[in-house]
CSV table of C-alpha atoms in Angstrom, one decimal:
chain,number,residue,atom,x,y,z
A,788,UNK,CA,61.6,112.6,-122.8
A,789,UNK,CA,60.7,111.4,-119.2
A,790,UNK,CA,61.1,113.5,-116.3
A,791,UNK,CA,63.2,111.6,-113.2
A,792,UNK,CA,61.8,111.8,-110.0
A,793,UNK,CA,63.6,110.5,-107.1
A,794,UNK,CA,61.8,110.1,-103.5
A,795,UNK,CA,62.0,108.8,-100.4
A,796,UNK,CA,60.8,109.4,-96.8
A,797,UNK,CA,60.9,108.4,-93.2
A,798,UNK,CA,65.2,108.5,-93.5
A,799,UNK,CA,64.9,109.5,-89.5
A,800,UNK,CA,68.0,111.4,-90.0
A,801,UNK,CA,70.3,112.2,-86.4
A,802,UNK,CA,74.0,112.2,-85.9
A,803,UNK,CA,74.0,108.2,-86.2
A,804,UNK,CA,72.9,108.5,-89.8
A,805,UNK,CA,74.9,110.5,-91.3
A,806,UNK,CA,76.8,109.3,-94.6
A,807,UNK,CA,74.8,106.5,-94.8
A,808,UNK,CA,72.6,107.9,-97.8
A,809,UNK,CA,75.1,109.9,-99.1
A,810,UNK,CA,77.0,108.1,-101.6
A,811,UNK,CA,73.5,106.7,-103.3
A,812,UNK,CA,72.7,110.4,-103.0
A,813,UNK,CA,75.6,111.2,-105.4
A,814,UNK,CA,75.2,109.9,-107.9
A,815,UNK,CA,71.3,111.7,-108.1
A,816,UNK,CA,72.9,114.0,-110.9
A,817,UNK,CA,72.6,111.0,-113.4
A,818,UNK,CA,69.3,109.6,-112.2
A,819,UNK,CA,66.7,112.1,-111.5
A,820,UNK,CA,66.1,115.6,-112.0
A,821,UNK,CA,64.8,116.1,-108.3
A,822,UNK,CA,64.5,114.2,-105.3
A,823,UNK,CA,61.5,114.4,-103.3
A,824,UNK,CA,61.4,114.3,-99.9
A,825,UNK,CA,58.0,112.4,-97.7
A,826,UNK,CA,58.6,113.3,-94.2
A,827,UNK,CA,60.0,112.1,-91.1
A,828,UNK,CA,63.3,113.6,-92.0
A,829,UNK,CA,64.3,113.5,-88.6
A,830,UNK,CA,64.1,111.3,-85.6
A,831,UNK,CA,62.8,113.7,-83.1
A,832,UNK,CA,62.7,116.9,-85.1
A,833,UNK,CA,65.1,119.2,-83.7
A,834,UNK,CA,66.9,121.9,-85.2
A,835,UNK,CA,70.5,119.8,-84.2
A,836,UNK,CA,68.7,116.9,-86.5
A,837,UNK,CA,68.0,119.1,-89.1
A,838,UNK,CA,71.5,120.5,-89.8
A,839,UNK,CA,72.4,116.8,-90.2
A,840,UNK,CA,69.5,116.1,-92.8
A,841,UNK,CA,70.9,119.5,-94.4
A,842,UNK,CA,74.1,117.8,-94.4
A,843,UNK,CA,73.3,114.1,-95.8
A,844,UNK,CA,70.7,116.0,-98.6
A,845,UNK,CA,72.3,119.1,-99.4
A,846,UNK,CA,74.1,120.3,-102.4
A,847,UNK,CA,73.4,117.2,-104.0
A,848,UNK,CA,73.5,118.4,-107.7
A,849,UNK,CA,69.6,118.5,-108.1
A,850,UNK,CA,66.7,120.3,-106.9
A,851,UNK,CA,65.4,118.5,-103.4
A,852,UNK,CA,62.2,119.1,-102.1
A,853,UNK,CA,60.6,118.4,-98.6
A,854,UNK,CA,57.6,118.0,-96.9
A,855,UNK,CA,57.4,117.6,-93.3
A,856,UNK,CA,56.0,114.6,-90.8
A,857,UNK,CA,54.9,113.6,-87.7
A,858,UNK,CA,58.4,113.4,-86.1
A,859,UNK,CA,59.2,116.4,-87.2
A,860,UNK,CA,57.1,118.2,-85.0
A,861,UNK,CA,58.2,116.4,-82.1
A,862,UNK,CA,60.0,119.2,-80.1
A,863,UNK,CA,57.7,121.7,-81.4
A,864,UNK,CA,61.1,122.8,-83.5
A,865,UNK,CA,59.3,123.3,-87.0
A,866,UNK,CA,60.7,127.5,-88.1
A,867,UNK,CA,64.2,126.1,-86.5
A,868,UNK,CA,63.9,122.8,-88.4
A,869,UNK,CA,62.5,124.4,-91.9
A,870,UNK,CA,65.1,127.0,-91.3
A,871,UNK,CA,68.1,124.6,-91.3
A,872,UNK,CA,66.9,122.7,-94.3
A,873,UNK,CA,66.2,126.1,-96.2
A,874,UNK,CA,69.8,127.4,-95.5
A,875,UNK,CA,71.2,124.2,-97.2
A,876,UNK,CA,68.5,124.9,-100.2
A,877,UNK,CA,66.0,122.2,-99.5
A,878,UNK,CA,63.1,123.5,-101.0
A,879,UNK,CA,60.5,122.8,-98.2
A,880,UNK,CA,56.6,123.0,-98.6
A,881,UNK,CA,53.5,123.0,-96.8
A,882,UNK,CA,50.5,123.9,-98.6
A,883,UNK,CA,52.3,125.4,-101.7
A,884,UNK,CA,53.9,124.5,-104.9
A,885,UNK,CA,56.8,125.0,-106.8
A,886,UNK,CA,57.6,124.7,-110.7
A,887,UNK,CA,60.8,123.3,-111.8
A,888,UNK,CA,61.9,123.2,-115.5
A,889,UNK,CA,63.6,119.6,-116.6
A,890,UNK,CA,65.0,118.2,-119.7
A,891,UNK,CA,61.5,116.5,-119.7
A,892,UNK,CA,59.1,119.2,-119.2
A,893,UNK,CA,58.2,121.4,-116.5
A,894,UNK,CA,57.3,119.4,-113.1
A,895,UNK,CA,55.2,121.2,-110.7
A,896,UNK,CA,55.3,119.7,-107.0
A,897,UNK,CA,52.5,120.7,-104.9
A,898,UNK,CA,53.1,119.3,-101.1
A,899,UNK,CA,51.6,119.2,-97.8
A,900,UNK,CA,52.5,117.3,-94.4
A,901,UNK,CA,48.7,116.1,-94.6
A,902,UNK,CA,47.0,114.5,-91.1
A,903,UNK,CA,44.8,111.3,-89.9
A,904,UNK,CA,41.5,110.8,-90.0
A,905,UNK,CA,40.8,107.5,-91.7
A,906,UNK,CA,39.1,106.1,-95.1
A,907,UNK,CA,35.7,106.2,-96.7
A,908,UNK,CA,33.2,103.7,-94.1
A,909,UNK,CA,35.9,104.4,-91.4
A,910,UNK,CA,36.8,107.8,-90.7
A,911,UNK,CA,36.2,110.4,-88.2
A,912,UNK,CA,34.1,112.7,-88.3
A,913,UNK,CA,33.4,116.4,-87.3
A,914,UNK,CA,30.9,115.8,-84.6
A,915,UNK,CA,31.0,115.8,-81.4
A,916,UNK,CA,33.5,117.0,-78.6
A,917,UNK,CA,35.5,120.4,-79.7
A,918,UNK,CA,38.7,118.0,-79.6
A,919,UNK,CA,37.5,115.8,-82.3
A,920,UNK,CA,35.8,118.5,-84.0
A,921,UNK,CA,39.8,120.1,-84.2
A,922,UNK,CA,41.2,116.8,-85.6
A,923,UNK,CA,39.2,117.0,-88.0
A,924,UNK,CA,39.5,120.3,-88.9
A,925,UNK,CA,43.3,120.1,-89.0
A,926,UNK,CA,42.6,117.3,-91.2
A,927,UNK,CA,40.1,118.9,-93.8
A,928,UNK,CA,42.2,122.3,-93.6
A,929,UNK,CA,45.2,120.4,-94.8
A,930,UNK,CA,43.9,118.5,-98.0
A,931,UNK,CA,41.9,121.6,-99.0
A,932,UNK,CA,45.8,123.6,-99.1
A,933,UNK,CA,46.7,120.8,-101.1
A,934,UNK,CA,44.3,120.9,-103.4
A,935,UNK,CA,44.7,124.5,-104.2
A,936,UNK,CA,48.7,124.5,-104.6
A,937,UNK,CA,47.8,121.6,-106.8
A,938,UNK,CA,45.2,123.9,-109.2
A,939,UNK,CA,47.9,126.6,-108.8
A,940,UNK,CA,50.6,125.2,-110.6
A,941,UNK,CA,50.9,125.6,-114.2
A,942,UNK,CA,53.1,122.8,-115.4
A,943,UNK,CA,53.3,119.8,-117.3
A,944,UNK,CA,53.6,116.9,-115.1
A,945,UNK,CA,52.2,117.5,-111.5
A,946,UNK,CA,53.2,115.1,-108.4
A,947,UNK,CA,52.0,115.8,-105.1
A,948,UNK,CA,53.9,115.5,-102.2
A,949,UNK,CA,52.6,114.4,-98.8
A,950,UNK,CA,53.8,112.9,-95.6
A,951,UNK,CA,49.9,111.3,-94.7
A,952,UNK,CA,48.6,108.6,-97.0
A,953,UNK,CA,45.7,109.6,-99.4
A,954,UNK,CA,44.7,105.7,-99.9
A,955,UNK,CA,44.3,103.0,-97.6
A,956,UNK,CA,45.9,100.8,-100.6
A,957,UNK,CA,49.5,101.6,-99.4
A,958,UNK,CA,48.8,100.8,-95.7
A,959,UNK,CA,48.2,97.3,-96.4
A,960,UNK,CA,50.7,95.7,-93.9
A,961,UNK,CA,49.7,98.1,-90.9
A,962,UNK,CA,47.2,97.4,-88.0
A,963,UNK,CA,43.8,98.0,-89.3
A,964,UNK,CA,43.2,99.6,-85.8
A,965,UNK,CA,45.9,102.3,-86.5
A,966,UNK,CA,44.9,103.2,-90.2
A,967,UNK,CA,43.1,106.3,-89.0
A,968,UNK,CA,46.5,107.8,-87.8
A,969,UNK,CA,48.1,107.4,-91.0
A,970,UNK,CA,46.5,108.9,-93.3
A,971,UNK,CA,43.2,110.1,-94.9
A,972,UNK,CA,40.2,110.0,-97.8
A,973,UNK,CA,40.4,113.9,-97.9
A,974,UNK,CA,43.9,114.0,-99.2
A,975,UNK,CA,43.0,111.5,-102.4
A,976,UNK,CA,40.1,113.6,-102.7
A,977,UNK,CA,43.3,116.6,-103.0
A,978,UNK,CA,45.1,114.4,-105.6
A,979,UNK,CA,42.0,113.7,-107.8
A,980,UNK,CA,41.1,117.6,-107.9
A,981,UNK,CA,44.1,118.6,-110.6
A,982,UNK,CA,45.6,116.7,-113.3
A,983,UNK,CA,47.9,114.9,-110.6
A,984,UNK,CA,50.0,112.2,-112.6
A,985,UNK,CA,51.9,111.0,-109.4
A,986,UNK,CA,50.9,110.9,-105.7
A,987,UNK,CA,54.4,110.2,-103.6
A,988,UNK,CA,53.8,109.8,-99.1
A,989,UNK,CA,55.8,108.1,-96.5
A,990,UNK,CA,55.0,107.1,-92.9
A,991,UNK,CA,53.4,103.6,-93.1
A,992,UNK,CA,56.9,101.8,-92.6
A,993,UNK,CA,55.0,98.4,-92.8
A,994,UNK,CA,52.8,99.2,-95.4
A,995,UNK,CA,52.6,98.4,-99.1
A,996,UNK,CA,54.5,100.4,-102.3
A,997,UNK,CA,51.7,100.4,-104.9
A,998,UNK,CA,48.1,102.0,-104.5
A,999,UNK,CA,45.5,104.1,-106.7
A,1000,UNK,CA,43.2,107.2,-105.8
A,1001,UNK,CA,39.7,106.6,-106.4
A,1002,UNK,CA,40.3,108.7,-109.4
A,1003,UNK,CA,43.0,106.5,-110.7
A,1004,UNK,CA,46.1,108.2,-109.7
A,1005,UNK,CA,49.2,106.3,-108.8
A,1006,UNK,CA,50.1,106.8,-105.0
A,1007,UNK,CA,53.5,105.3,-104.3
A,1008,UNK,CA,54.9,104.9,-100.6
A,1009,UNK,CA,57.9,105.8,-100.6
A,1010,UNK,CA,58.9,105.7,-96.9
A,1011,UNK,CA,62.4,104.0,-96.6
A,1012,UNK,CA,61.4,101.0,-95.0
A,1013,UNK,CA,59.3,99.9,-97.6
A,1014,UNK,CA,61.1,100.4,-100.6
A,1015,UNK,CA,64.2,99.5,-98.9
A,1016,UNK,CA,67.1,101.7,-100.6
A,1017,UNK,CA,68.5,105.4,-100.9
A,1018,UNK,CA,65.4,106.4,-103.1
A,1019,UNK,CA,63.2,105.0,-106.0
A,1020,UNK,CA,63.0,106.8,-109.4
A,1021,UNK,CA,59.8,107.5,-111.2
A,1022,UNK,CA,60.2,108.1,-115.0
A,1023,UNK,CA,57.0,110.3,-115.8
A,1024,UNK,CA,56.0,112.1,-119.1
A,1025,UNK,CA,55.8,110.2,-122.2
A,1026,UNK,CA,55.2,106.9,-121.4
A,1027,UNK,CA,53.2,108.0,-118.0
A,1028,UNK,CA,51.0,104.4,-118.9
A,1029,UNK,CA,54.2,102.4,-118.3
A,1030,UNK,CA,56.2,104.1,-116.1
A,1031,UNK,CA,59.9,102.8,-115.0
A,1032,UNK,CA,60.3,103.0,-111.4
A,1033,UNK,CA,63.7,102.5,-110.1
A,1034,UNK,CA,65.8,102.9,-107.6
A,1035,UNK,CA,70.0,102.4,-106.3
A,1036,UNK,CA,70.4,100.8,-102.5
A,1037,UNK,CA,72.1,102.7,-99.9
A,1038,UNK,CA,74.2,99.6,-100.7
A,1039,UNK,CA,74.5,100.6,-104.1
A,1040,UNK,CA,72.0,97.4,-105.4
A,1041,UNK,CA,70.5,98.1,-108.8
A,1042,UNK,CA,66.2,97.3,-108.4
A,1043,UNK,CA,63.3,98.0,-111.0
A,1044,UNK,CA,60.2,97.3,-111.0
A,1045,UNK,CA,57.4,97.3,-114.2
C-alpha cells in the first residue's frame, strides 16, 4: 500500500481567498493521508493572514504540515504567524521533522524554508564583503538543518519539505538572471544526504513541475501556479518507480499525470 501525499504552495492566502481551496480541501480525507504545505502561505505574512490560512487549512481531516517562505516574513510576523497556524494544528517546521504513521507506512517529513544562492557554475559564494559572506551563511546554515532532520527521522518513506528550490530543473520558465534568488545547490546536496524518496518546494510560480537531484531524487514544484489546482497527490511506497501523481482543481477538475 501507497502512502498519499498531497502538497501545494504559494496559496498567498488573505481575506480575498478564503473558501476558495476549501471544498477541494474536503474532500483530502479520501485522497491523501497529509497535505504538505511549500510556503508563501500568506500574501504579506501577517498574523491577520495567518488566521485566515488557519481557517482555509484547518481541521481538514488529515495531518497538514507547513514550511514557511519568503512572504511570510514580510512584516517580520513569523512567532505571531507560526503561532496562528499551530493553534489550528498545522504542524509547522523549520529545520526539524516529524513522523506520521499511515495506512502505507510511516512518512517522516523533514522541512525547512531553505534560502538563495544559486546552482553549481553559478552560485554565490562566501567571499568577500560581510553581507555576502551572511547570505551565504544563511544559505549553508539552512540546508545543513535540513539535512540533519532528514538523518533524524526513522521512518519508511522520507519527503522533504522546502519553500527554496534544491534543483535548477524546476525553475525552467523563470529569468535565468533571478535563479539565484530561488533556490540553491546546497539544499539538493540536503535531499541526497538521507534516503529522501520525494523532494516537494514552491516559489518559482513560472517555473517547471518535474526535476531530479543530482542524486536522482524526484523534486516536484508544487507552488500553485504551476500545477494549477487545490493540491497534487503523490502515491509513494510500493511502486515508488512509477509513482501516480494526481491532483483535484479548486474547480473540482480530475488531472493525472504518469
Amino acid at each position: 500500500m501507497a502512502i498519499r501525499i498531497a502538497a501545494v504552495g504559494d496559496v498567498h492566502v488573505d481575506e480575498d481567498v478564503v473558501g476558495r481551496f476549501r471544498p477541494a480541501l474536503e474532500e483530502l480525507p479520501d485522497k491523501a493521508d497529509a497535505l504538505l504545505l511549500a510556503g508563501d502561505l500568506t500574501r504579506h505574512g501577517t498574523e491577520a493572514e495567518a488566521r485566515c490560512v488557519a481557517r482555509e487549512f484547518g481541521g481538514l481531516g488529515v495531518p497538514v504540515i507547513a514550511v514557511l517562505g519568503n512572504h511570510d516574513h514580510q512584516c517580520d510576523q513569523v512567532p505571531q504567524v507560526v503561532g496562528a497556524l499551530q493553534e489550528a494544528g498545522i504542524i509547522v517546521l523549520e529545520g526539524d521533522g516529524v513522523v506520521l504513521d499511515c495506512a502505507g507506512g510511516r512518512l517522516g517529513v523533514a522541512g525547512v524554508k531553505g534560502f538563495g544562492g544559486g546552482f553549481a557554475g553559478r552560485c554565490a559564494s562566501d567571499f568577500g564583503e560581510p553581507e555576502m559572506k551572511a547570505f551565504v551563511r544563511t544559505t549553508t546554515e539552512s540546508a545543513d538543518r535540513l539535512s540533519a532532520a532528514l538523518r533524524s527521522l526513522d521512518c519508511d518513506t522520507l519527503v522533504a519539505l522546502t519553500h527554496y528550490s534544491p534543483v535548477p530543473d524546476t525553475l525552467a520558465g523563470e529569468p535565468l538572471e533571478i535563479y539565484p534568488f530561488l533556490g540553491c545547490y546546497q539544499l539538493g546536496q540536503a535531499v541526497d544526504s538521507a534516503p529522501t524518496a520525494l523532494a516537494l518546494h514552491g516559489h518559482a510560480h513560472h517555473g517547471s513541475e518535474r526535476g531530479t537531484t543530482p542524486g536522482g531524487v524526484r523534486v516536484r514544484n508544487v507552488a500553485h501556479p504551476v500545477i494549477k489546482q487545490a493540491y497534487s497527490v503523490f502515491h509513494l511506497g510500493e511502486d515508488l518507480d512509477q509513482p501516480q501523481v494526481s491532483g483535484v482543481g479548486v474547480g473540482g477538475i480530475q488531472q493525472t499525470w504518469s
